[in-house]
Amino acid sequence: MRGSDAAPAGAADFVAAGVNIVDVARRAGVSISTVSRTLRGSLNVSGDTRERVLRAAADLSYVPSPAASRLASGRTRTIGVIVQFSARWFFAEVIRGAEGVLRASDYDLLLFNVGDPASRAHLFQTMPLRRRVDGVLAVATNFSESETTALTRLGVPLVIVGHQPGPSGAGVGIDDTESAAMAVRHLVLLGHVDIAMISGLPDDPIGRGTTLARRAGFSAGLHAAGLPDRPDRIVSEPWGVEGGRRAMERLLTRPQLPTAVFAESDEMAFGALRTLRRVGLEVPGAVSVIGFDDHELAPASDLTTIAQPAYEQGRLAAAMALDLLTGNTDEVDQRLTLPTRLVVRGTTGPPRRDL
Amino acid sequence: MRGSDAAPAGAADFVAAGVNIVDVARRAGVSISTVSRTLRGSLNVSGDTRERVLRAAADLSYVPSPAASRLASGRTRTIGVIVQFSARWFFAEVIRGAEGVLRASDYDLLLFNVGDPASRAHLFQTMPLRRRVDGVLAVATNFSESETTALTRLGVPLVIVGHQPGPSGAGVGIDDTESAAMAVRHLVLLGHVDIAMISGLPDDPIGRGTTLARRAGFSAGLHAAGLPDRPDRIVSEPWGVEGGRRAMERLLTRPQLPTAVFAESDEMAFGALRTLRRVGLEVPGAVSVIGFDDHELAPASDLTTIAQPAYEQGRLAAAMALDLLTGNTDEVDQRLTLPTRLVVRGTTGPPRRDL
DNA sequence: TTGTATGCGTTATCAA
DNA sequence: TTGATAACGCATACAA
């Protein structure tokens, strides 16, 4: 049933599986080169044959074999995306943003989740990326030097999401330091002078760079307000809700309870809020809390926070990778810094008066 | 370090890009077929040559070209995963579970996000899945008949995550109806008799099947307790936090406030909690709230809920797809139903006494 | 156990 | 503008 160009109309519906470029060419009465040209870009194809080819392809509901196309062209039309925890809000949003852009350009997105050391080692040792992607998006992953080298050696465009302190290259991110300072400024303007920070472990692979940058912003914010920089007011716990919960518990054991808390991420802020609610401390009456991210669930907790455009970062990073690929840009060293903004909700207010 | 016995040391490190099977064969002093055989499964290869081949491959840091391999074998070693909103908790967890299993078996995971109608139509019309996957995981997406047909016509194993009422096939999911009834039972045992349900729109593409099943469980639970089934106590709003918030607001306008609320999902429960907190109604003092999912942030809200193993469903579905592919199972019609469990936290308690 | 040879379905080069 | 034809790099049936 497959080939016969005189086949009855409905037949094609059922055979689509094994239809190849030869079948289309035969049906259109042209050569396979013409089919190939027509189907992508159609440069230098007369309107007439173009019509015939497209119709033939549609009739047979032809889909080019990606494998063959990749082998012949050397291009995979695939972008690899490296994240640590694909299910976490930030990563998930970036992935979603990138997927949309890539799909629209008919690119595939290949996901690499390297949260645990084993899979991370696997990625960088056997380098499965090697022959399967035309470009790489590395999301908020601070790479070691050898990892960076491995990535560079791939010889494909690399776009980093979430600025890294180190080497140059293409990237999109936010200004973590300035944004953290913005959070502190908000608290200071409310009248707070005793502000603590809840933060991830500085050597946690999850986001060392981010943690350090936001800590720096915390200090800078205090400094700008003429307040003393008090490193003892920075509490470190593993990143996440649980860490936030524990960090807040630790703050409660201190002789002096701060009047406000800046959490490095909304997730940590959620944990902190949980602890405060549990012990019956009012927010923001007794303690103000401000987070970072504007997580999807921040409104549900009425959390004041610094919003960062995660989805947008994914979109832009993907677009950037595509540009790099198609040579639409000469800027190989393009770094985009997106704005963040303060979102005031109900968890911040003036300090209590017990000081 | 790498290459040694023939080529100059550093060389291999830099050329890895263009190394192909011929290079490996030459270096090992064997034919390319032997290399091919050795590198996958190594059936019928003598220990000696096997050694040589592996060493040669390692020396050259050879990575087989997936494109060539796919073209020659006809297999893609790729599983397509269709979800609606890759960033939502449930989907994200399933993806994460599947990715781990697939990666471990050296399969790629190709993500298709079809939340908006346009991309959904695109997926089913041009069927980009056609020549790019060996199997498909469809996550909690209730397909139309024509969509199901299109999927079936792909001729590859299909595993559905989240049971569908309709056709048979392979699948993994939970018993939504029984689980919802479990939630009601918990409330009934606490003494509640006036229970409302907050639910998604029954014709929302997000999860019609799920919504209907959980509603049925709600009714069944009431019935089992000898309580009247009151459809007027089911409030429908778009799925999500915002929907939950509005649904609770609507309940507040009713003449009689229920003493307990069962939310179809934790996200909706978060919204409901938000509303209750805003108007100053105590939870569970005035109103008890129970959710469904055990979302990552449920503990942070101290939310009582029905836990379902999303990550595990992803793992099992992927494993099932792999089994179907390798013929490790004769059960083409395997349906796995995983247990759910009640997780009692702080948002449920005895009813208030005003009735 | 190992090697030879063919085919997989495109892209791209070169002629026409 | 169109058509032959040689890669692309591997898997596999078959032969040795």
XYZ file of C-alpha atoms (C1' of nucleotides) in Angstrom:
742
model
C 0.000 0.000 0.000
C 2.791 2.329 0.682
C 4.361 3.529 -2.483
C 1.802 3.607 -5.289
C 1.277 7.181 -6.251
C -2.162 6.275 -7.500
C -3.174 4.982 -4.102
C -6.661 5.773 -2.888
C -6.927 8.855 -0.773
C -7.668 7.380 2.614
C -4.864 4.883 2.410
C -2.203 7.378 3.278
C -3.781 7.930 6.642
C -2.812 4.512 7.720
C 0.658 4.045 6.380
C 2.313 7.268 7.399
C 4.756 5.265 9.470
C 7.130 4.138 6.755
C 6.821 6.963 4.265
C 10.135 8.404 3.224
C 11.427 11.117 1.012
C 11.527 8.842 -2.000
C 7.813 8.201 -1.780
C 7.135 11.884 -1.672
C 9.434 12.562 -4.581
C 7.790 9.897 -6.672
C 4.322 11.134 -5.907
C 5.284 14.710 -6.707
C 7.158 13.662 -9.794
C 10.397 15.308 -8.742
C 13.741 14.288 -7.374
C 14.417 13.768 -3.692
C 16.712 16.763 -3.651
C 13.838 18.944 -4.665
C 11.704 17.499 -1.935
C 14.409 18.079 0.601
C 14.911 21.658 -0.505
C 11.243 22.390 -0.593
C 10.574 21.023 2.811
C 13.075 23.184 4.570
C 13.165 26.770 3.641
C 12.434 26.056 0.020
C 15.139 28.266 -1.405
C 15.193 28.223 -5.143
C 12.138 26.165 -5.797
C 9.578 27.240 -8.310
C 6.126 27.951 -7.016
C 4.675 25.173 -9.067
C 6.862 22.290 -7.978
C 6.767 23.653 -4.509
C 3.021 23.232 -4.532
C 3.225 19.702 -5.822
C 5.809 18.662 -3.279
C 3.944 20.101 -0.353
C 0.766 18.450 -1.461
C 2.441 15.111 -1.931
C 4.021 15.352 1.488
C 0.697 16.235 3.037
C -1.086 13.474 1.193
C 1.311 10.925 2.527
C 1.505 12.763 5.842
C 5.234 12.558 5.517
C 7.488 13.376 8.424
C 11.225 13.499 7.740
C 13.309 11.136 9.792
C 15.159 13.179 12.390
C 17.808 10.524 12.646
C 18.598 10.611 8.955
C 18.438 14.351 8.873
C 20.778 14.634 11.792
C 23.213 12.164 10.400
C 23.357 13.856 7.047
C 23.436 17.410 8.249
C 25.468 17.001 11.367
C 22.956 19.124 13.229
C 20.686 17.667 15.872
C 18.165 20.443 16.249
C 18.342 19.684 19.926
C 19.312 21.797 22.883
C 20.499 20.152 26.064
C 19.315 21.655 29.308
C 21.249 20.945 32.457
C 19.502 21.536 35.749
C 19.950 20.274 39.248
C 16.383 19.670 40.298
C 13.938 19.794 37.459
C 10.984 19.850 39.834
C 11.957 22.914 41.828
C 10.099 26.049 40.986
C 12.922 28.006 39.435
C 14.245 25.180 37.307
C 10.794 24.058 36.284
C 9.916 27.544 35.132
C 13.107 27.929 33.182
C 12.524 24.601 31.505
C 8.992 25.564 30.640
C 10.138 28.835 29.126
C 12.881 27.195 27.124
C 10.658 24.397 25.914
C 8.164 26.802 24.431
C 10.746 28.703 22.457
C 12.544 25.616 21.273
C 9.410 23.788 20.249
C 8.297 26.795 18.283
C 11.523 26.635 16.315
C 11.137 22.919 15.951
C 13.990 22.154 18.279
C 13.966 19.381 20.831
C 14.825 19.924 24.446
C 16.900 17.264 26.096
C 16.757 17.355 29.850
C 19.628 16.468 32.129
C 18.885 16.360 35.801
C 22.112 16.329 37.737
C 20.998 16.948 41.291
C 22.751 13.971 42.759
C 26.493 13.619 42.452
C 26.247 10.301 40.648
C 24.285 11.597 37.704
C 26.370 14.704 37.636
C 29.540 12.680 37.415
C 27.944 10.553 34.736
C 27.093 13.597 32.684
C 30.552 14.999 32.762
C 32.424 11.757 32.418
C 30.702 9.964 29.590
C 29.420 13.236 28.153
C 26.235 11.929 26.605
C 25.739 15.471 25.412
C 28.543 15.013 23.006
C 26.830 14.060 19.829
C 23.289 14.812 20.735
C 22.957 18.553 21.080
C 23.698 21.648 19.080
C 23.762 23.825 22.147
C 23.563 23.737 25.907
C 21.620 25.646 28.498
C 23.121 25.305 31.939
C 20.742 26.488 34.601
C 21.988 27.958 37.850
C 24.602 25.316 38.230
C 27.936 26.453 39.443
C 30.437 24.380 37.607
C 33.873 23.363 38.656
C 36.711 24.256 36.419
C 36.931 20.793 34.918
C 33.224 20.772 34.295
C 33.403 24.068 32.529
C 36.225 22.729 30.430
C 34.219 19.662 29.510
C 31.317 21.845 28.517
C 33.478 24.104 26.447
C 35.037 21.191 24.661
C 31.684 20.174 23.348
C 32.249 22.880 20.827
C 28.653 24.039 20.877
C 27.155 27.301 22.091
C 26.698 27.416 25.837
C 24.256 29.696 27.573
C 24.312 30.026 31.316
C 21.120 30.865 33.151
C 21.859 32.581 36.416
C 25.015 34.591 36.286
C 28.191 32.987 37.359
C 30.971 34.956 38.880
C 33.615 33.305 36.813
C 34.241 33.042 33.100
C 32.502 34.987 30.408
C 30.225 33.666 27.712
C 26.569 33.983 26.883
C 24.139 34.134 29.725
C 20.960 35.476 31.153
C 20.301 36.140 34.781
C 19.484 38.703 37.384
C 21.558 40.836 39.656
C 21.351 38.756 42.796
C 23.387 41.128 44.864
C 21.487 44.249 43.980
C 18.188 42.416 44.358
C 19.072 41.197 47.821
C 20.047 44.708 48.727
C 16.639 45.792 47.499
C 15.022 43.428 49.972
C 17.053 44.883 52.803
C 16.196 48.396 51.692
C 12.518 47.592 51.902
C 12.937 46.402 55.469
C 15.053 49.388 56.398
C 12.484 51.782 55.011
C 9.916 50.126 57.214
C 12.124 51.000 60.137
C 13.923 47.740 60.794
C 17.418 47.851 62.159
C 17.851 44.324 63.425
C 17.594 42.193 60.332
C 18.614 38.575 59.969
C 19.203 36.534 56.856
C 18.230 32.942 56.306
C 20.441 31.430 53.709
C 21.536 28.216 52.080
C 24.827 26.564 52.876
C 27.552 28.442 51.066
C 29.142 25.240 49.871
C 25.988 23.478 48.921
C 26.215 22.561 45.241
C 22.625 23.720 44.769
C 23.428 27.327 44.457
C 26.647 28.421 45.948
C 27.011 31.281 43.547
C 23.520 32.484 44.253
C 23.907 32.147 47.971
C 27.113 34.114 48.022
C 25.744 36.835 45.784
C 22.625 37.312 47.871
C 24.613 37.327 51.061
C 26.781 40.005 49.596
C 23.663 41.965 48.754
C 22.424 41.564 52.287
C 25.605 43.043 53.644
C 25.635 45.759 51.048
C 22.074 46.669 51.892
C 22.880 46.980 55.565
C 25.934 48.983 54.791
C 24.047 51.349 52.518
C 21.599 51.988 55.335
C 24.391 52.813 57.705
C 23.698 49.687 59.699
C 26.476 47.466 60.987
C 27.182 44.378 58.967
C 26.545 41.507 61.304
C 27.626 38.176 59.863
C 26.311 36.521 63.009
C 22.850 37.408 61.800
C 23.249 35.148 58.784
C 21.951 31.669 59.488
C 22.860 28.833 57.145
C 20.794 25.740 56.596
C 20.301 23.450 53.640
C 18.339 25.114 50.890
C 14.585 24.546 50.936
C 11.515 24.666 53.138
C 12.943 22.420 55.768
C 16.117 24.453 55.927
C 14.110 27.626 56.302
C 12.140 26.092 59.099
C 15.238 25.106 60.993
C 17.024 28.354 60.368
C 14.134 30.243 61.889
C 14.136 27.892 64.849
C 17.757 28.659 65.410
C 17.073 32.361 65.289
C 14.463 31.876 67.982
C 17.047 30.476 70.337
C 19.177 33.587 70.078
C 19.077 36.039 72.958
C 17.691 38.763 70.738
C 15.015 38.050 68.134
C 15.457 40.098 64.962
C 12.509 42.202 63.904
C 12.833 41.152 60.289
C 14.138 38.235 58.299
C 15.318 38.112 54.718
C 15.156 34.619 53.301
C 17.367 33.744 50.383
C 14.488 32.044 48.598
C 10.747 31.881 48.936
C 11.006 28.226 49.773
C 13.158 29.057 52.770
C 10.760 31.855 53.642
C 7.876 29.387 53.634
C 9.750 27.304 56.148
C 10.454 30.345 58.287
C 6.803 31.358 58.238
C 5.875 27.868 59.295
C 8.101 28.072 62.338
C 6.823 31.494 63.297
C 3.230 30.397 63.005
C 3.974 27.324 65.054
C 5.377 29.247 67.978
C 2.653 31.847 67.722
C 4.757 34.776 66.643
C 2.754 37.122 64.507
C 3.857 38.071 61.030
C 4.547 40.876 60.454
C 3.543 42.005 63.957
C 6.423 40.361 65.752
C 8.671 39.527 62.823
C 8.621 40.631 59.211
C 9.612 38.149 56.529
C 10.692 38.818 52.978
C 11.599 36.145 50.468
C 13.179 35.952 47.049
C 11.773 34.574 43.789
C 8.063 35.234 43.788
C 7.380 31.561 43.772
C 4.059 30.446 42.361
C 2.789 29.950 45.877
C 4.086 33.175 47.346
C 0.725 34.885 46.927
C -0.939 32.027 48.791
C 1.278 32.753 51.760
C 0.905 36.485 51.249
C 4.667 36.637 51.162
C 6.495 39.852 50.410
C 9.311 39.005 48.082
C 11.710 39.994 45.346
C 10.280 38.749 42.074
C 12.567 37.341 39.450
C 11.351 36.289 35.982
C 12.244 32.615 35.850
C 10.053 31.693 32.917
C 11.374 34.652 31.011
C 14.939 33.673 31.714
C 14.199 30.295 30.169
C 12.690 31.888 27.108
C 15.521 34.306 26.616
C 18.209 31.750 27.204
C 16.700 29.438 24.630
C 16.350 32.278 22.159
C 19.922 33.238 22.797
C 21.109 29.712 22.141
C 19.159 29.649 18.914
C 20.651 32.964 17.871
C 24.110 31.707 18.590
C 23.355 28.670 16.465
C 21.999 30.476 13.491
C 24.617 33.151 13.708
C 21.951 35.764 14.187
C 24.246 37.423 16.620
C 27.855 38.308 16.699
C 27.725 38.739 20.441
C 29.159 35.494 21.617
C 29.703 37.093 24.935
C 26.255 38.416 25.510
C 25.092 38.709 29.073
C 21.543 39.703 29.733
C 20.555 40.904 33.164
C 16.838 41.009 33.766
C 15.231 43.312 36.272
C 13.778 42.099 39.534
C 11.141 43.900 41.496
C 9.889 44.212 45.002
C 6.451 42.715 45.538
C 5.004 43.942 48.779
C 2.485 41.656 50.350
C 1.448 41.004 53.905
C 4.476 39.505 55.606
C 6.404 42.703 56.043
C 5.519 45.700 58.168
C 6.981 48.074 60.715
C 9.147 46.583 63.453
C 7.717 45.755 66.851
C 8.505 48.232 69.593
C 10.311 46.115 72.157
C 13.811 47.218 71.355
C 46.850 10.978 29.889
C 44.230 9.406 27.746
C 45.609 8.179 24.473
C 48.902 6.445 24.851
C 50.034 3.348 23.073
C 50.132 4.778 19.577
C 48.972 8.340 19.337
C 50.670 11.170 21.124
C 49.266 11.627 24.570
C 47.398 14.881 24.500
C 45.976 14.436 21.039
C 43.003 12.302 21.868
C 41.791 14.784 24.414
C 41.206 17.315 21.764
C 39.834 15.368 18.889
C 37.113 13.414 20.606
C 34.627 15.341 18.536
C 35.099 13.585 15.242
C 36.027 10.117 16.401
C 33.952 7.419 14.817
C 33.622 3.694 14.941
C 36.182 3.224 12.214
C 38.825 4.965 14.274
C 38.096 2.729 17.198
C 38.151 -0.366 15.058
C 41.463 0.591 13.549
C 43.006 1.301 16.890
C 41.773 -1.960 18.332
C 42.766 -3.877 15.242
C 39.333 -5.300 14.646
C 36.405 -4.708 12.338
C 33.744 -2.152 12.983
C 31.143 -4.829 13.542
C 33.182 -6.139 16.418
C 33.357 -2.694 17.877
C 29.646 -2.248 17.464
C 28.903 -5.573 19.100
C 31.292 -5.000 21.918
C 29.994 -1.597 22.740
C 26.428 -2.695 23.248
C 25.843 -5.820 25.183
C 28.935 -7.460 23.800
C 27.282 -10.726 22.901
C 29.677 -13.186 21.453
C 32.877 -11.314 21.839
C 35.945 -12.909 23.247
C 37.309 -11.469 26.426
C 40.509 -10.488 24.753
C 39.163 -8.477 21.858
C 36.575 -7.089 24.153
C 39.343 -5.668 26.271
C 41.092 -4.171 23.308
C 37.979 -2.574 21.932
C 36.973 -1.047 25.223
C 40.400 0.332 25.732
C 40.557 1.766 22.253
C 37.161 3.380 22.721
C 38.216 4.823 26.035
C 41.519 6.027 24.657
C 39.762 7.926 21.946
C 36.922 8.834 24.291
C 34.599 7.592 21.649
C 30.882 8.251 21.852
C 28.704 6.551 19.247
C 26.649 8.887 17.124
C 23.052 8.590 18.269
C 21.843 9.774 14.897
C 23.684 7.070 13.023
C 22.730 4.476 15.545
C 19.098 5.443 15.326
C 19.055 5.494 11.602
C 20.665 2.113 11.309
C 18.719 0.394 14.028
C 15.394 2.095 13.645
C 15.240 2.626 17.386
C 15.569 6.048 18.925
C 16.233 5.156 22.544
C 13.960 8.032 23.356
C 10.726 8.203 25.257
C 8.332 11.053 24.640
C 6.610 12.495 27.664
C 3.431 14.461 27.161
C 2.320 16.723 29.960
C 0.130 19.761 30.217
C 2.110 21.951 32.549
C 5.616 20.747 33.114
C 6.106 23.166 35.981
C 3.209 22.025 38.135
C 4.089 19.875 41.065
C 2.535 16.655 39.901
C 3.849 16.827 36.369
C 7.248 17.988 37.482
C 7.553 15.096 39.886
C 6.488 12.567 37.298
C 9.001 13.973 34.854
C 11.719 13.818 37.442
C 10.905 10.203 38.236
C 10.795 9.199 34.616
C 13.981 11.033 33.751
C 15.942 9.163 36.358
C 14.857 5.763 35.164
C 15.318 6.589 31.513
C 18.711 8.145 31.965
C 19.851 5.108 33.888
C 18.927 2.938 30.926
C 20.565 5.394 28.601
C 17.310 6.587 27.144
C 16.521 10.164 26.335
C 13.401 11.887 27.546
C 11.700 14.181 25.098
C 9.338 16.624 26.720
C 6.128 17.844 25.148
C 4.291 20.540 27.004
C 0.784 20.832 25.647
C -0.926 23.059 28.159
C -2.190 25.536 25.648
C -4.502 24.437 22.867
C -2.147 25.632 20.146
C 0.730 23.412 21.122
C -1.628 20.573 21.782
C -3.067 20.852 18.305
C 0.421 21.082 16.904
C 1.436 17.884 18.655
C -1.456 15.901 17.350
C -1.533 17.345 13.876
C 2.048 17.268 12.743
C 2.850 14.472 15.163
C 6.481 15.350 15.742
C 6.532 12.278 17.929
C 6.263 10.179 14.870
C 9.815 9.260 14.136
C 11.470 10.405 17.259
C 10.350 8.154 20.061
C 10.191 4.471 20.832
C 7.482 4.950 23.392
C 5.223 7.527 24.944
C 4.302 8.504 28.459
C 1.116 10.529 28.614
C 0.699 12.169 31.968
C -2.735 12.881 33.371
C -3.990 14.155 30.096
C -7.445 13.131 29.150
C -7.363 12.607 25.440
C -10.135 12.946 22.973
C -10.929 9.993 20.847
C -9.070 11.336 17.857
C -6.074 12.096 19.996
C -6.058 8.602 21.350
C -6.246 7.291 17.828
C -3.332 9.431 16.761
C -1.307 8.164 19.681
C -2.151 4.590 18.954
C -1.200 4.967 15.330
C 2.301 5.842 16.342
C 2.723 2.144 16.762
C 4.835 2.474 19.870
C 4.108 1.468 23.452
C 1.956 3.957 25.275
C 1.837 4.275 29.037
C -0.741 6.471 30.670
C 0.033 8.065 34.005
C -3.122 8.777 35.924
C -5.845 6.329 35.137
C -8.255 7.179 32.433
C -11.769 5.932 32.503
C -11.767 4.926 28.874
C -9.721 2.466 26.877
C -7.378 -0.088 28.242
C -3.627 -0.189 27.808
C -0.644 0.137 30.060
C -0.852 2.634 32.849
C 0.033 3.606 36.351
C -2.063 5.727 38.623
C -3.962 5.898 41.833
C -7.545 5.258 42.774
C -8.811 8.815 42.771
C -12.304 7.895 43.809
C -11.354 5.735 46.731
C -8.737 8.267 47.817
C -11.233 11.105 47.797
C -13.584 8.960 49.821
C -10.726 8.464 52.258
C -10.488 12.191 52.720
C -14.189 12.409 53.456
C -13.932 9.518 55.877
C -11.246 11.354 57.819
C -13.511 14.365 58.180
C -16.491 12.247 59.119
C -14.530 10.466 61.803
C -13.671 13.854 63.256
C -17.372 14.495 63.516
C -18.053 16.607 60.482
C -21.419 16.339 58.811
C -21.457 19.488 56.725
C -18.611 19.032 54.270
C -18.002 20.987 51.107
C -15.763 20.186 48.186
C -13.626 22.629 46.250
C -13.019 21.311 42.811
C -11.745 22.133 39.366
C -14.045 22.782 36.467
C -15.365 19.474 35.198
C -14.709 20.418 31.621
C -11.354 21.984 32.149
C -8.846 20.152 29.985
C -6.400 20.145 32.868
C -7.831 17.174 34.586
C -11.377 16.415 33.803
C -10.931 12.739 34.499
C -9.340 13.441 37.835
C -11.944 15.992 38.808
C -14.800 13.677 38.018
C -13.224 10.752 39.824
C -12.544 12.741 42.957
C -16.020 14.190 42.933
C -17.394 10.713 42.707
C -15.279 9.763 45.687
C -16.580 12.732 47.591
C -20.134 11.613 47.025
C -19.293 8.015 47.775
C -17.642 9.043 51.011
C -20.672 10.978 52.134
C -22.916 8.147 51.155
C -20.864 5.600 53.037
C -21.165 7.723 56.146
C -24.899 7.870 55.800
C -24.761 11.544 54.977
C -26.846 13.073 52.225
C -25.097 13.688 48.959
C -25.302 17.394 48.400
C -24.105 18.446 44.966
C -24.733 22.041 45.973
C -21.783 21.695 48.315
C -19.406 21.174 45.399
C -17.904 24.450 44.237
C -16.146 24.600 40.881
C -13.403 27.009 39.986
C -10.440 26.812 37.652
C -7.804 24.492 38.958
C -5.039 26.069 41.020
C -4.359 28.337 43.958
C -6.395 31.182 42.591
C -9.334 28.907 41.912
C -9.154 27.562 45.435
C -9.131 31.057 46.799
C -12.212 32.051 44.885
C -14.043 28.833 45.609
C -13.595 29.411 49.313
C -14.793 32.965 48.934
C -17.914 31.696 47.296
C -18.481 29.258 50.113
C -18.261 32.144 52.543
C -21.189 33.861 50.869
C -23.437 30.884 51.438
C -25.984 31.089 54.240
C -24.405 28.182 56.052
C -20.629 27.798 56.301
C -19.517 24.164 56.106
C -17.401 22.905 58.973
C -14.973 21.178 56.663
C -13.701 21.510 53.144
C -12.145 18.895 50.911
C -10.055 20.434 48.163
C -9.427 18.462 45.019
C -5.755 19.359 45.092
C -3.312 20.835 47.546
C -2.933 23.843 45.299
C -6.623 24.563 45.628
C -6.370 23.928 49.343
C -3.600 26.521 49.608
C -5.914 29.023 48.011
C -8.718 28.103 50.374
C -6.440 28.492 53.376
C -5.426 31.875 52.109
C -9.013 33.051 51.990
C -9.802 31.701 55.428
C -6.772 33.363 56.929
C -7.661 36.608 55.271
C -11.135 36.744 56.745
C -9.866 35.613 60.099
C -11.532 32.231 60.241
C -9.454 29.813 62.231
C -8.239 26.553 60.779
C -9.208 24.026 61.934
C -11.127 25.835 64.679
C -13.804 27.241 62.434
C -13.199 25.235 59.297
C -11.161 22.138 58.637
C -9.354 21.796 55.335
C -8.003 18.680 53.702
C -6.190 18.613 50.380
C -5.020 16.025 47.905
C -1.488 15.299 46.633
C 0.894 15.980 49.475
C 2.492 18.725 47.517
C 6.060 19.594 48.392
C 4.811 22.638 50.267
C 1.963 20.949 52.100
C 4.078 20.537 55.225
C 4.868 24.228 55.177
C 1.180 24.985 55.378
C 0.645 22.190 57.857
C -1.965 20.866 55.480
C -3.721 17.593 56.107
C -3.918 15.774 52.806
C -4.116 12.573 50.834
C -0.629 11.746 49.682
C -0.073 10.317 46.251
C 3.333 9.144 44.989
C 3.916 11.326 41.968
C 7.635 10.730 41.643
C 7.052 7.018 41.974
C 4.423 7.066 39.289
C 6.957 8.625 36.966
C 9.516 5.986 37.792
C 7.137 3.124 37.343
C 5.651 4.459 34.157
C 9.074 4.840 32.630
C 10.056 1.379 33.751
C 6.859 0.026 32.298
C 7.534 1.679 28.964
C 11.014 0.213 28.941
C 9.648 -3.221 29.735
C 7.167 -2.955 26.940
C 9.991 -2.011 24.618
C 12.344 -4.782 25.540
C 9.549 -7.289 25.667
C 10.299 -7.964 29.297
C 6.619 -8.238 29.852
C 3.788 -9.921 28.093
C 1.325 -7.736 29.929
C 0.546 -5.134 27.333
C -2.482 -4.247 29.325
C -0.871 -3.718 32.643
C -2.474 -1.237 34.976
C -0.711 -0.416 38.179
C -2.627 1.295 40.933
C -0.462 2.744 43.655
C -1.669 3.286 47.184
C -2.417 6.691 48.604
C -2.401 7.543 52.244
C -3.914 9.999 54.622
C -1.409 12.436 56.084
C -2.887 14.136 59.105
C -1.434 17.541 59.863
C -2.829 20.608 61.468
C -5.596 21.834 59.191
C -8.193 19.296 60.214
C -9.877 18.903 63.589
C -13.269 18.456 65.174
C -16.096 20.608 63.867
C -17.047 23.838 65.565
C -20.108 23.659 67.756
C -22.396 26.240 66.225
C -24.665 23.877 64.361
C 33.976 -15.504 17.444
C 34.977 -12.272 13.726
C 34.666 -9.807 9.229
C 32.151 -8.135 4.852
C 28.733 -5.734 2.814
C 24.330 -3.597 2.526
C 20.978 -0.367 3.968
C 18.951 3.216 7.029
C 16.812 8.348 5.052
C 18.513 12.350 4.768
C 21.727 16.572 3.346
C 24.778 18.741 0.389
C 27.962 19.056 -3.521
C 28.261 19.312 -8.039
C 26.480 19.238 -12.803
C 23.127 20.072 -15.857
C 15.616 25.757 -10.921
C 16.390 20.790 -10.854
C 18.651 16.144 -10.568
C 22.483 12.539 -9.628
C 25.232 11.003 -6.238
C 28.401 10.786 -2.574
C 28.724 11.129 2.169
C 26.923 10.745 7.233
C 28.160 6.661 11.072
C 26.295 2.952 12.540
C 23.555 -1.906 12.887
C 22.930 -6.205 11.172
C 22.263 -10.235 8.028
C 25.234 -13.163 6.195
C 29.493 -15.352 5.282
C 33.708 -17.081 6.953
